[in-house]
Coordinates of C-alpha atoms in Angstrom, one line a residue:
D1 CA 10.6 11.3 -9.9
Y2 CA 9.2 11.5 -13.9
K3 CA 5.4 11.6 -15.3
S4 CA 4.8 12.2 -18.1
K5 CA 1.4 11.2 -20.8
T6 CA 0.7 11.1 -24.0
E7 CA -1.1 12.7 -26.8
N8 CA -3.1 8.9 -27.1
N9 CA -3.2 7.7 -24.1
I10 CA 0.1 6.2 -23.7
D11 CA 2.0 6.6 -19.3
V12 CA 5.2 7.4 -19.1
H13 CA 7.0 7.1 -15.1
V14 CA 10.4 6.6 -14.9
K15 CA 11.7 6.7 -11.1
C16 CA 15.6 6.7 -10.0
L17 CA 15.4 6.7 -5.6
C18 CA 18.7 7.3 -3.1
P19 CA 18.4 7.0 -0.2
D20 CA 21.5 7.7 1.0
R21 CA 24.6 7.8 -0.3
W22 CA 25.2 4.3 1.2
S23 CA 22.5 2.7 -0.5
Q24 CA 22.7 1.1 -4.2
A25 CA 20.5 3.1 -5.4
S26 CA 17.3 1.3 -8.2
A27 CA 15.8 3.1 -10.7
T28 CA 12.1 1.4 -12.5
G29 CA 10.5 2.9 -15.7
E30 CA 6.9 2.0 -16.8
I31 CA 4.7 2.5 -19.2
T32 CA 1.1 2.3 -19.8
I33 CA -1.1 2.1 -22.6
R34 CA -5.0 2.3 -22.8
P35 CA -6.9 -0.3 -25.5
A36 CA -9.9 0.2 -24.8
D37 CA -12.5 1.4 -22.1
G38 CA -11.4 0.0 -18.7
I39 CA -8.6 -1.9 -19.9
S40 CA -4.9 -1.0 -19.8
V41 CA -1.6 -2.7 -20.0
K42 CA 1.8 -2.0 -17.6
T43 CA 4.6 -3.1 -18.0
K44 CA 7.6 -1.8 -15.6
I45 CA 11.4 -3.3 -15.8
D46 CA 13.7 -2.5 -13.0
D47 CA 17.6 -2.2 -12.5
G48 CA 17.8 -5.6 -11.2
M49 CA 16.1 -6.3 -15.5
K50 CA 13.0 -7.8 -13.4
L51 CA 10.0 -7.3 -15.9
T52 CA 6.6 -7.1 -15.0
N53 CA 3.0 -7.1 -16.8
D54 CA -0.9 -5.9 -15.2
I55 CA -2.9 -6.0 -17.1
E56 CA -5.8 -4.5 -15.6
I57 CA -9.9 -4.7 -16.4
S58 CA -12.0 -2.3 -14.3
E59 CA -15.4 -1.5 -14.1
K60 CA -16.9 -3.8 -16.2
I61 CA -19.1 -4.8 -13.2
K62 CA -19.7 -2.1 -10.9
G63 CA -16.6 -1.5 -8.1
T64 CA -14.8 -4.3 -10.1
K65 CA -11.7 -5.0 -10.8
H66 CA -9.1 -7.8 -12.2
N67 CA -5.5 -7.5 -12.8
I68 CA -2.9 -10.2 -14.3
V69 CA 0.5 -9.2 -13.5
C70 CA 3.8 -11.8 -14.8
S71 CA 6.6 -11.2 -14.2
I72 CA 10.1 -13.1 -15.3
D73 CA 13.4 -12.0 -13.6
K74 CA 16.7 -11.8 -15.7
E75 CA 17.4 -15.7 -13.8
G76 CA 14.2 -16.9 -15.4
E77 CA 11.9 -17.1 -12.4
K78 CA 8.6 -16.7 -13.0
N79 CA 5.9 -15.9 -10.8
L80 CA 2.0 -15.2 -11.4
K81 CA 0.1 -12.8 -9.1
L82 CA -4.7 -13.1 -10.1
K83 CA -6.1 -10.5 -8.5
S84 CA -10.0 -8.8 -8.0
S85 CA -12.0 -6.8 -5.3
L86 CA -15.3 -5.2 -5.4
K87 CA -15.8 -2.6 -3.7
Q88 CA -19.9 -0.1 -3.1
D89 CA -21.1 1.7 -0.7
R90 CA -20.4 -0.3 2.2
V91 CA -18.9 -3.8 1.3
N92 CA -15.2 -3.8 0.4
A93 CA -13.5 -7.0 -0.4
K94 CA -10.6 -7.8 -2.4
L95 CA -8.9 -11.7 -2.6
K96 CA -5.5 -12.8 -4.0
V97 CA -3.9 -15.7 -5.5
D98 CA -0.3 -16.1 -5.8
F99 CA 1.1 -19.1 -7.8
P100 CA 5.3 -18.4 -6.8
S101 CA 4.8 -22.3 -6.8
K102 CA 2.8 -25.3 -8.7
F103 CA 0.9 -24.8 -5.0
P104 CA -0.8 -21.5 -4.7
R105 CA -1.5 -18.5 -1.7
A106 CA -4.0 -17.3 -0.8
V107 CA -5.7 -13.5 1.3
G108 CA -9.0 -13.1 0.9
S109 CA -10.1 -9.7 2.8
V110 CA -13.5 -8.0 3.9
V111 CA -14.4 -4.4 4.5
V112 CA -18.2 -4.0 6.0
G113 CA -19.3 -0.4 7.8
D114 CA -22.1 1.4 8.0
K115 CA -21.7 5.7 8.7
C116 CA -18.4 5.2 11.2
Y117 CA -17.8 2.2 11.8
M118 CA -16.5 -0.2 10.2
A119 CA -15.0 -4.4 11.1
G120 CA -12.7 -6.5 8.7
A121 CA -11.4 -10.0 8.6
K122 CA -8.7 -11.2 6.3
L123 CA -7.3 -14.8 6.2
S124 CA -4.2 -15.9 4.3
I125 CA -4.2 -19.7 3.7
E126 CA -1.0 -21.9 1.5
T127 CA -3.0 -23.9 0.0
D128 CA -0.6 -27.2 0.0
G129 CA -1.9 -28.7 2.9
F130 CA -4.4 -25.8 2.7
E131 CA -2.4 -24.0 6.1
I132 CA -4.2 -20.6 7.6
K133 CA -0.9 -19.1 7.5
K134 CA -3.1 -15.7 9.4
Y135 CA -6.2 -13.8 10.0
V136 CA -6.7 -10.9 11.3
Y137 CA -9.2 -8.6 12.2
S138 CA -9.8 -5.6 13.3
L139 CA -12.7 -2.6 14.3
G140 CA -12.8 1.3 13.3
Y141 CA -14.2 3.8 13.9
V142 CA -13.4 7.1 11.2
D143 CA -15.2 10.4 11.4
K144 CA -14.6 13.7 9.9
G145 CA -10.7 14.5 11.2
F146 CA -10.2 11.4 13.3
Q147 CA -10.0 8.0 12.9
L148 CA -9.6 4.9 15.4
H149 CA -8.7 0.8 14.4
G150 CA -7.7 -2.2 16.4
F151 CA -5.9 -5.3 14.8
L152 CA -6.2 -8.1 16.8
T153 CA -3.4 -11.0 14.5
N154 CA -4.3 -14.2 15.3
H155 CA -5.9 -14.0 18.3
R156 CA -2.6 -13.1 19.7
D157 CA -1.2 -9.7 18.2
I158 CA -2.9 -6.8 19.3
D159 CA -2.1 -2.9 16.8
I160 CA -4.2 -0.2 17.9
T161 CA -3.3 3.1 16.1
L162 CA -5.0 6.5 16.5
F163 CA -4.9 9.5 13.8
Q164 CA -6.9 13.0 13.8
S165 CA -6.4 15.6 11.8
H166 CA -6.9 19.9 12.2
S167 CA -6.5 23.1 9.5
F168 CA -2.1 22.8 9.6
V169 CA -1.7 19.7 11.8
D170 CA -1.6 15.8 11.5
C171 CA -0.9 13.4 14.1
G172 CA -0.9 10.3 14.5
F173 CA -0.4 7.2 17.3
K174 CA -0.1 3.3 18.0
I175 CA 0.5 1.4 20.2
S176 CA 1.8 -2.8 19.3
W177 CA 1.9 -5.6 21.2
D178 CA 3.5 -8.8 21.0
S179 CA 2.7 -11.7 22.0
Y180 CA 5.0 -13.6 20.9
S181 CA 8.0 -11.4 22.5
K182 CA 6.0 -10.1 25.6
N183 CA 7.4 -6.2 23.6
T184 CA 4.8 -3.3 23.1
S185 CA 5.5 -0.9 20.8
L186 CA 4.8 3.2 20.2
S187 CA 5.8 5.0 18.1
A188 CA 4.1 9.1 17.4
A189 CA 4.3 11.1 14.7
V190 CA 3.3 14.2 13.5
M191 CA 3.3 16.3 10.3
Y192 CA 2.3 20.6 10.0
K193 CA 2.0 22.1 6.8
S194 CA 2.7 25.8 6.7
N195 CA 0.6 26.0 2.9
K196 CA -0.2 22.9 0.2
N197 CA 2.7 23.2 -1.0
T198 CA 5.3 21.9 2.0
F199 CA 5.2 20.2 4.8
L200 CA 7.1 18.7 8.4
K201 CA 6.7 15.4 9.8
A202 CA 8.3 14.7 13.0
R203 CA 8.2 10.6 14.3
V204 CA 9.5 9.3 17.6
D205 CA 9.4 5.2 18.8
E206 CA 9.3 4.2 22.0
H207 CA 13.3 3.6 22.1
G208 CA 13.5 7.3 21.9
N209 CA 14.5 7.2 17.8
I210 CA 13.4 10.5 15.9
N211 CA 12.8 10.9 11.5
L212 CA 12.6 13.7 10.6
A213 CA 11.1 15.0 6.8
Y214 CA 10.3 17.8 5.0
G215 CA 8.8 18.1 1.2
I216 CA 8.0 19.9 -1.1
K217 CA 6.0 21.0 -4.8
F218 CA 8.6 23.2 -6.5
I219 CA 5.4 22.5 -9.3
P220 CA 2.0 22.5 -7.9
G221 CA 0.6 19.3 -9.0
N222 CA 4.1 16.9 -8.7
L223 CA 5.1 14.6 -6.1
P224 CA 7.2 16.7 -3.0
F225 CA 9.9 16.7 -3.2
G226 CA 12.3 15.4 0.3
L227 CA 14.7 16.3 2.6
F228 CA 14.7 12.6 5.5
S229 CA 16.6 12.3 8.5

């Protein structure tokens, strides 16, 4: 992972990833320019020769951000996405419109909160027949070093997450119930931070599968290098 910034405020980001020796390596390259205050143009290309341009306009009105994302792959398939967001002290709202065909797909969400409590809703609509594909309601409580969130999807599926942070240890727990399969899934994770440059993570699920990760920053401020299993 390589990041650099030129004197004329152009960002360069090159990333290569190989999850394990059995998986195919992937790579992406990004260049971001800022022609004016609050305006940026990001051009990205991946190893599949998919070209993506993202034009972002932010803070022209306080708390707002707008993106126009265009992409084309080596087969000539094109895609257009429009994104808008509003972020205020007690309200966050987002709207994304995707044009995979002549019938766009719209996803909108809003979160309101006061002090430690918050509530939100998310709605996905297919404009071909204006069919509601997915709706999610959520409630949450956030305090210093503690978070509790609950989600109800399509009036059927339930997810509950708990997160707690201490000086050197972070821990999390998630329980989910799928009404279609009648299955309950559980997972728990813990991260130990011996200092600000190293961490050790462990995760276990209801099947007894254990995942371990170790990360270290060789140079302060850079992204961590990790070993995973």
